[in-house]
PDB file of C-alpha atoms in Angstrom:
ATOM      1  CA  MET I   1     246.985 -18.210 120.475  1.00  0.00           C
ATOM      2  CA  VAL I   2     249.973 -16.583 122.214  1.00  0.00           C
ATOM      3  CA  ASN I   3     248.825 -17.887 125.592  1.00  0.00           C
ATOM      4  CA  GLU I   4     248.195 -21.343 124.115  1.00  0.00           C
ATOM      5  CA  LEU I   5     251.695 -21.395 122.646  1.00  0.00           C
ATOM      6  CA  LYS I   6     253.321 -20.273 125.901  1.00  0.00           C
ATOM      7  CA  ALA I   7     251.320 -22.897 127.783  1.00  0.00           C
ATOM      8  CA  ILE I   8     253.105 -25.753 126.021  1.00  0.00           C
ATOM      9  CA  VAL I   9     256.583 -24.353 126.697  1.00  0.00           C
ATOM     10  CA  GLY I  10     258.214 -26.460 129.400  1.00  0.00           C
ATOM     11  CA  THR I  11     258.631 -24.970 132.863  1.00  0.00           C
ATOM     12  CA  ASN I  12     262.351 -25.787 132.678  1.00  0.00           C
ATOM     13  CA  GLU I  13     262.763 -23.838 129.413  1.00  0.00           C
ATOM     14  CA  LYS I  14     263.962 -20.264 129.100  1.00  0.00           C
ATOM     15  CA  ILE I  15     262.319 -18.112 126.428  1.00  0.00           C
ATOM     16  CA  LEU I  16     265.031 -16.350 124.399  1.00  0.00           C
ATOM     17  CA  TYR I  17     262.832 -14.823 121.689  1.00  0.00           C
ATOM     18  CA  GLU I  18     259.147 -14.379 120.924  1.00  0.00           C
ATOM     19  CA  GLY I  19     257.444 -12.359 118.219  1.00  0.00           C
ATOM     20  CA  LYS I  20     255.446 -12.173 114.991  1.00  0.00           C
ATOM     21  CA  PRO I  21     256.264 -11.674 111.291  1.00  0.00           C
ATOM     22  CA  ASN I  22     256.567  -8.185 109.833  1.00  0.00           C
ATOM     23  CA  VAL I  23     252.942  -7.387 108.941  1.00  0.00           C
ATOM     24  CA  LYS I  24     253.717  -5.436 105.738  1.00  0.00           C
ATOM     25  CA  CYS I  25     255.936  -8.176 104.332  1.00  0.00           C
ATOM     26  CA  TYR I  26     253.403 -10.823 105.382  1.00  0.00           C
ATOM     27  CA  ILE I  27     250.590  -9.054 103.470  1.00  0.00           C
ATOM     28  CA  PHE I  28     252.690  -8.402 100.356  1.00  0.00           C
ATOM     29  CA  GLU I  29     253.838 -12.031 100.186  1.00  0.00           C
ATOM     30  CA  SER I  30     250.216 -13.123 100.519  1.00  0.00           C
ATOM     31  CA  ILE I  31     249.137 -10.907  97.597  1.00  0.00           C
ATOM     32  CA  PHE I  32     252.082 -11.575  95.279  1.00  0.00           C
ATOM     33  CA  ASN I  33     252.180 -15.345  95.670  1.00  0.00           C
ATOM     34  CA  PRO I  34     252.787 -17.949  92.887  1.00  0.00           C
ATOM     35  CA  LEU I  35     249.025 -18.364  92.367  1.00  0.00           C
ATOM     36  CA  MET I  36     248.598 -14.704  91.377  1.00  0.00           C
ATOM     37  CA  PRO I  37     249.557 -14.841  87.645  1.00  0.00           C
ATOM     38  CA  PHE I  38     247.595 -18.071  87.153  1.00  0.00           C
ATOM     39  CA  ALA I  39     244.502 -16.570  88.841  1.00  0.00           C
ATOM     40  CA  LEU I  40     244.741 -13.346  86.818  1.00  0.00           C
ATOM     41  CA  ILE I  41     245.049 -15.179  83.488  1.00  0.00           C
ATOM     42  CA  TRP I  42     242.277 -17.614  84.416  1.00  0.00           C
ATOM     43  CA  GLY I  43     239.977 -14.776  85.508  1.00  0.00           C
ATOM     44  CA  PHE I  44     240.683 -12.683  82.395  1.00  0.00           C
ATOM     45  CA  ILE I  45     239.908 -15.598  80.049  1.00  0.00           C
ATOM     46  CA  ASP I  46     236.743 -16.574  81.943  1.00  0.00           C
ATOM     47  CA  LEU I  47     235.423 -13.013  82.066  1.00  0.00           C
ATOM     48  CA  SER I  48     236.126 -12.530  78.352  1.00  0.00           C
ATOM     49  CA  ILE I  49     234.265 -15.731  77.461  1.00  0.00           C
ATOM     50  CA  PHE I  50     231.410 -14.873  79.812  1.00  0.00           C
ATOM     51  CA  ASN I  51     231.095 -11.369  78.372  1.00  0.00           C
ATOM     52  CA  SER I  52     230.912 -12.709  74.809  1.00  0.00           C
ATOM     53  CA  SER I  53     228.424 -15.410  75.822  1.00  0.00           C
ATOM     54  CA  PHE I  54     226.335 -12.897  77.762  1.00  0.00           C
ATOM     55  CA  VAL I  55     225.834 -10.724  74.686  1.00  0.00           C
ATOM     56  CA  ALA I  56     224.893 -13.669  72.473  1.00  0.00           C
ATOM     57  CA  SER I  57     222.733 -15.620  74.947  1.00  0.00           C
ATOM     58  CA  SER I  58     219.101 -15.488  75.886  1.00  0.00           C
ATOM     59  CA  GLN I  59     217.856 -14.907  79.419  1.00  0.00           C
ATOM     60  CA  ASN I  60     217.135 -18.628  79.911  1.00  0.00           C
ATOM     61  CA  ASN I  61     220.702 -19.579  79.016  1.00  0.00           C
ATOM     62  CA  LEU I  62     222.065 -17.083  81.543  1.00  0.00           C
ATOM     63  CA  LEU I  63     220.432 -19.062  84.356  1.00  0.00           C
ATOM     64  CA  TYR I  64     222.826 -21.903  83.538  1.00  0.00           C
ATOM     65  CA  MET I  65     225.834 -19.828  82.496  1.00  0.00           C
ATOM     66  CA  ILE I  66     226.180 -17.735  85.639  1.00  0.00           C
ATOM     67  CA  PRO I  67     226.446 -20.690  88.097  1.00  0.00           C
ATOM     68  CA  PHE I  68     228.810 -22.468  85.668  1.00  0.00           C
ATOM     69  CA  PHE I  69     231.203 -19.536  85.460  1.00  0.00           C
ATOM     70  CA  LEU I  70     231.051 -18.937  89.214  1.00  0.00           C
ATOM     71  CA  ILE I  71     232.214 -22.518  89.752  1.00  0.00           C
ATOM     72  CA  HIS I  72     234.677 -22.414  86.851  1.00  0.00           C
ATOM     73  CA  MET I  73     236.391 -19.362  88.399  1.00  0.00           C
ATOM     74  CA  MET I  74     237.271 -21.324  91.565  1.00  0.00           C
ATOM     75  CA  PRO I  75     241.053 -20.668  91.179  1.00  0.00           C
ATOM     76  CA  VAL I  76     240.295 -16.944  91.262  1.00  0.00           C
ATOM     77  CA  TRP I  77     238.117 -17.290  94.389  1.00  0.00           C
ATOM     78  CA  MET I  78     240.854 -19.352  96.059  1.00  0.00           C
ATOM     79  CA  TYR I  79     243.426 -16.651  95.365  1.00  0.00           C
ATOM     80  CA  LEU I  80     241.144 -13.846  96.581  1.00  0.00           C
ATOM     81  CA  GLY I  81     240.176 -15.900  99.640  1.00  0.00           C
ATOM     82  CA  GLY I  82     243.838 -16.286 100.547  1.00  0.00           C
ATOM     83  CA  ILE I  83     244.240 -12.504 100.490  1.00  0.00           C
ATOM     84  CA  ILE I  84     241.015 -11.832 102.409  1.00  0.00           C
ATOM     85  CA  PHE I  85     242.021 -14.136 105.278  1.00  0.00           C
ATOM     86  CA  THR I  86     245.632 -12.900 105.454  1.00  0.00           C
ATOM     87  CA  LEU I  87     245.051 -10.857 108.605  1.00  0.00           C
ATOM     88  CA  ARG I  88     243.391 -13.814 110.324  1.00  0.00           C
ATOM     89  CA  ARG I  89     246.417 -16.008 109.540  1.00  0.00           C
ATOM     90  CA  TYR I  90     248.696 -13.233 110.724  1.00  0.00           C
ATOM     91  CA  LYS I  91     246.789 -13.019 114.019  1.00  0.00           C
ATOM     92  CA  ASN I  92     247.337 -16.758 114.602  1.00  0.00           C
ATOM     93  CA  THR I  93     251.049 -16.687 113.706  1.00  0.00           C
ATOM     94  CA  TYR I  94     253.522 -16.421 116.558  1.00  0.00           C
ATOM     95  CA  TYR I  95     257.071 -17.596 117.225  1.00  0.00           C
ATOM     96  CA  ILE I  96     258.820 -18.635 120.426  1.00  0.00           C
ATOM     97  CA  ILE I  97     262.437 -19.781 120.760  1.00  0.00           C
ATOM     98  CA  THR I  98     263.572 -21.317 124.028  1.00  0.00           C
ATOM     99  CA  ASP I  99     266.911 -22.804 125.055  1.00  0.00           C
ATOM    100  CA  ARG I 100     265.545 -26.206 124.014  1.00  0.00           C
ATOM    101  CA  ALA I 101     263.138 -25.844 121.089  1.00  0.00           C
ATOM    102  CA  ILE I 102     261.380 -23.701 118.487  1.00  0.00           C
ATOM    103  CA  TYR I 103     257.599 -23.235 118.715  1.00  0.00           C
ATOM    104  CA  VAL I 104     255.426 -21.878 115.896  1.00  0.00           C
ATOM    105  CA  SER I 105     251.670 -21.273 115.897  1.00  0.00           C
ATOM    106  CA  SER I 106     249.769 -20.821 112.636  1.00  0.00           C
ATOM    107  CA  GLY I 107     246.440 -21.398 110.892  1.00  0.00           C
ATOM    108  CA  THR I 108     243.436 -19.594 109.433  1.00  0.00           C
ATOM    109  CA  PHE I 109     240.317 -21.235 110.854  1.00  0.00           C
ATOM    110  CA  SER I 110     241.916 -24.204 112.594  1.00  0.00           C
ATOM    111  CA  LYS I 111     244.963 -23.464 114.730  1.00  0.00           C
ATOM    112  CA  THR I 112     248.171 -25.470 114.591  1.00  0.00           C
ATOM    113  CA  ILE I 113     251.101 -25.454 116.995  1.00  0.00           C
ATOM    114  CA  ASN I 114     254.324 -26.946 115.680  1.00  0.00           C
ATOM    115  CA  SER I 115     257.470 -27.451 117.714  1.00  0.00           C
ATOM    116  CA  LYS I 116     260.907 -28.880 117.072  1.00  0.00           C
ATOM    117  CA  PRO I 117     263.554 -29.515 119.748  1.00  0.00           C
ATOM    118  CA  PHE I 118     267.072 -28.462 118.809  1.00  0.00           C
ATOM    119  CA  ALA I 119     268.175 -32.071 119.223  1.00  0.00           C
ATOM    120  CA  GLU I 120     266.277 -32.889 115.991  1.00  0.00           C
ATOM    121  CA  LEU I 121     267.595 -29.982 113.929  1.00  0.00           C
ATOM    122  CA  SER I 122     270.451 -30.633 111.523  1.00  0.00           C
ATOM    123  CA  ARG I 123     270.684 -27.454 109.398  1.00  0.00           C
ATOM    124  CA  ILE I 124     269.907 -23.782 110.007  1.00  0.00           C
ATOM    125  CA  ASN I 125     269.487 -21.598 106.916  1.00  0.00           C
ATOM    126  CA  LEU I 126     268.806 -17.898 106.420  1.00  0.00           C
ATOM    127  CA  HIS I 127     266.591 -16.951 103.459  1.00  0.00           C
ATOM    128  CA  ARG I 128     265.737 -13.479 102.158  1.00  0.00           C
ATOM    129  CA  GLY I 129     263.356 -13.192  99.225  1.00  0.00           C
ATOM    130  CA  ILE I 130     262.502 -10.081  97.212  1.00  0.00           C
ATOM    131  CA  PHE I 131     259.982  -8.739  99.715  1.00  0.00           C
ATOM    132  CA  ASP I 132     262.192  -9.764 102.642  1.00  0.00           C
ATOM    133  CA  GLN I 133     264.951  -7.544 101.261  1.00  0.00           C
ATOM    134  CA  PHE I 134     262.533  -4.713 100.491  1.00  0.00           C
ATOM    135  CA  PHE I 135     261.166  -4.682 104.055  1.00  0.00           C
ATOM    136  CA  ASN I 136     264.553  -5.551 105.629  1.00  0.00           C
ATOM    137  CA  VAL I 137     263.409  -8.830 107.160  1.00  0.00           C
ATOM    138  CA  GLY I 138     264.462 -12.481 106.805  1.00  0.00           C
ATOM    139  CA  ASP I 139     263.395 -16.107 107.244  1.00  0.00           C
ATOM    140  CA  ILE I 140     265.173 -18.613 109.478  1.00  0.00           C
ATOM    141  CA  ILE I 141     264.585 -22.152 108.222  1.00  0.00           C
ATOM    142  CA  ALA I 142     265.519 -24.987 110.596  1.00  0.00           C
ATOM    143  CA  THR I 143     265.623 -28.386 108.888  1.00  0.00           C
ATOM    144  CA  THR I 144     265.658 -31.896 110.338  1.00  0.00           C
ATOM    145  CA  ASP I 145     266.986 -35.175 108.921  1.00  0.00           C
ATOM    146  CA  GLN I 146     263.425 -36.489 108.859  1.00  0.00           C
ATOM    147  CA  PHE I 147     261.374 -36.652 105.646  1.00  0.00           C
ATOM    148  CA  ASP I 148     257.653 -36.320 104.952  1.00  0.00           C
ATOM    149  CA  HIS I 149     255.563 -38.556 102.662  1.00  0.00           C
ATOM    150  CA  ARG I 150     256.745 -36.561  99.618  1.00  0.00           C
ATOM    151  CA  GLY I 151     260.403 -37.132 100.455  1.00  0.00           C
ATOM    152  CA  LYS I 152     261.029 -33.521 101.505  1.00  0.00           C
ATOM    153  CA  SER I 153     262.982 -32.641 104.631  1.00  0.00           C
ATOM    154  CA  ILE I 154     260.766 -31.620 107.550  1.00  0.00           C
ATOM    155  CA  ALA I 155     261.489 -28.036 108.540  1.00  0.00           C
ATOM    156  CA  ILE I 156     260.190 -25.340 110.858  1.00  0.00           C
ATOM    157  CA  THR I 157     260.337 -21.712 109.702  1.00  0.00           C
ATOM    158  CA  ILE I 158     260.460 -18.373 111.485  1.00  0.00           C
ATOM    159  CA  ALA I 159     259.371 -16.118 108.632  1.00  0.00           C
ATOM    160  CA  SER I 160     259.632 -12.389 107.885  1.00  0.00           C
ATOM    161  CA  VAL I 161     261.193 -11.277 111.179  1.00  0.00           C
ATOM    162  CA  SER I 162     262.965  -7.931 111.510  1.00  0.00           C
ATOM    163  CA  ASN I 163     265.877  -8.959 113.761  1.00  0.00           C
ATOM    164  CA  TYR I 164     266.664 -11.957 111.567  1.00  0.00           C
ATOM    165  CA  VAL I 165     270.460 -11.848 112.094  1.00  0.00           C
ATOM    166  CA  ASP I 166     270.159 -11.991 115.899  1.00  0.00           C
ATOM    167  CA  ILE I 167     267.559 -14.760 115.713  1.00  0.00           C
ATOM    168  CA  TYR I 168     269.667 -16.746 113.247  1.00  0.00           C
ATOM    169  CA  ASN I 169     272.688 -16.500 115.544  1.00  0.00           C
ATOM    170  CA  ILE I 170     270.647 -17.643 118.564  1.00  0.00           C
ATOM    171  CA  VAL I 171     269.186 -20.630 116.721  1.00  0.00           C
ATOM    172  CA  LYS I 172     272.513 -21.581 115.143  1.00  0.00           C
ATOM    173  CA  LYS I 173     274.367 -21.425 118.478  1.00  0.00           C
ATOM    174  CA  LEU I 174     271.781 -23.562 120.266  1.00  0.00           C
ATOM    175  CA  GLN I 175     271.700 -26.121 117.458  1.00  0.00           C
ATOM    176  CA  THR I 176     275.502 -26.337 117.500  1.00  0.00           C
ATOM    177  CA  ASP I 177     275.717 -26.575 121.312  1.00  0.00           C
ATOM    178  CA  ILE I 178     273.098 -29.287 121.635  1.00  0.00           C
ATOM    179  CA  TYR I 179     274.538 -31.250 118.711  1.00  0.00           C
ATOM    180  CA  SER I 180     277.936 -31.087 120.434  1.00  0.00           C
ATOM    181  CA  ASP I 181     276.424 -32.331 123.697  1.00  0.00           C
ATOM    182  CA  ILE I 182     274.866 -35.288 121.890  1.00  0.00           C
ATOM    183  CA  MET I 183     278.037 -36.193 119.999  1.00  0.00           C
ATOM    184  CA  TYR I 184     280.486 -35.565 122.882  1.00  0.00           C
ATOM    185  CA  PRO I 185     278.628 -36.123 126.167  1.00  0.00           C
ATOM    186  CA  ASN I 186     279.724 -36.490 129.760  1.00  0.00           C
ATOM    187  CA  ALA I 187     283.458 -37.245 129.998  1.00  0.00           C
ATOM    188  CA  LYS I 188     284.192 -35.299 126.832  1.00  0.00           C
ATOM    189  CA  ARG I 189     282.611 -32.129 128.283  1.00  0.00           C
ATOM    190  CA  PRO I 190     283.829 -29.761 131.050  1.00  0.00           C
ATOM    191  CA  GLU I 191     282.859 -30.588 134.619  1.00  0.00           C
ATOM    192  CA  ASP I 192     280.272 -27.775 134.806  1.00  0.00           C
ATOM    193  CA  ASN I 193     278.498 -29.131 131.690  1.00  0.00           C
ATOM    194  CA  PRO I 194     278.562 -32.919 132.158  1.00  0.00           C
ATOM    195  CA  GLY I 195     275.678 -33.999 129.909  1.00  0.00           C
ATOM    196  CA  TYR I 196     272.896 -33.257 127.478  1.00  0.00           C
ATOM    197  CA  ASN I 197     270.435 -32.109 130.164  1.00  0.00           C
ATOM    198  CA  THR I 198     272.774 -29.369 131.382  1.00  0.00           C
ATOM    199  CA  LYS I 199     271.452 -25.830 131.197  1.00  0.00           C
ATOM    200  CA  TYR I 200     273.539 -23.707 128.851  1.00  0.00           C
ATOM    201  CA  LYS I 201     275.308 -20.679 130.254  1.00  0.00           C
ATOM    202  CA  GLY I 202     275.760 -18.800 126.970  1.00  0.00           C
ATOM    203  CA  PHE I 203     272.453 -16.900 127.271  1.00  0.00           C
TER     204      PHE I 203
END
């Protein structure tokens, strides 16, 4: 996946950062996700009902009950499946920041490569959840002015990285520089930086 991601980086782009999430934080966030309490309650209720039914049922009824409860516990299997495949998702997750765009690879079975040029980014935010603070990592969330079918802003995230302050500063500087080049091009810029396609000298 790393080679695939690097292959789509333009030959005229300079890689400023590449890396992966903090593995410990990534695993903890996968285990303690919002589905966890729902799955635990659902599993506890189902197992309690199954245990009571098992004691009171005949052998013939068990042939129908077992498949029913296996299907009925699907939320529990989904939660456990998410944990089991955490390391596979981690293996496919990689980040690259160039002087022109952000590239993120992800996926469990299918692999997805997402990229956003800095020209499309409007806001750069730094987020640190409970586990981020515990493991001393952070998330950089770059948002565009575009919206998806649910009306939410389209964003690209560099999650759970250790050197989050440095990465945030790099992304914020590039977003600001390129936005300035778009808003004040050519005659409004110095002679050694006459347009949007100019290579930045800050890095």
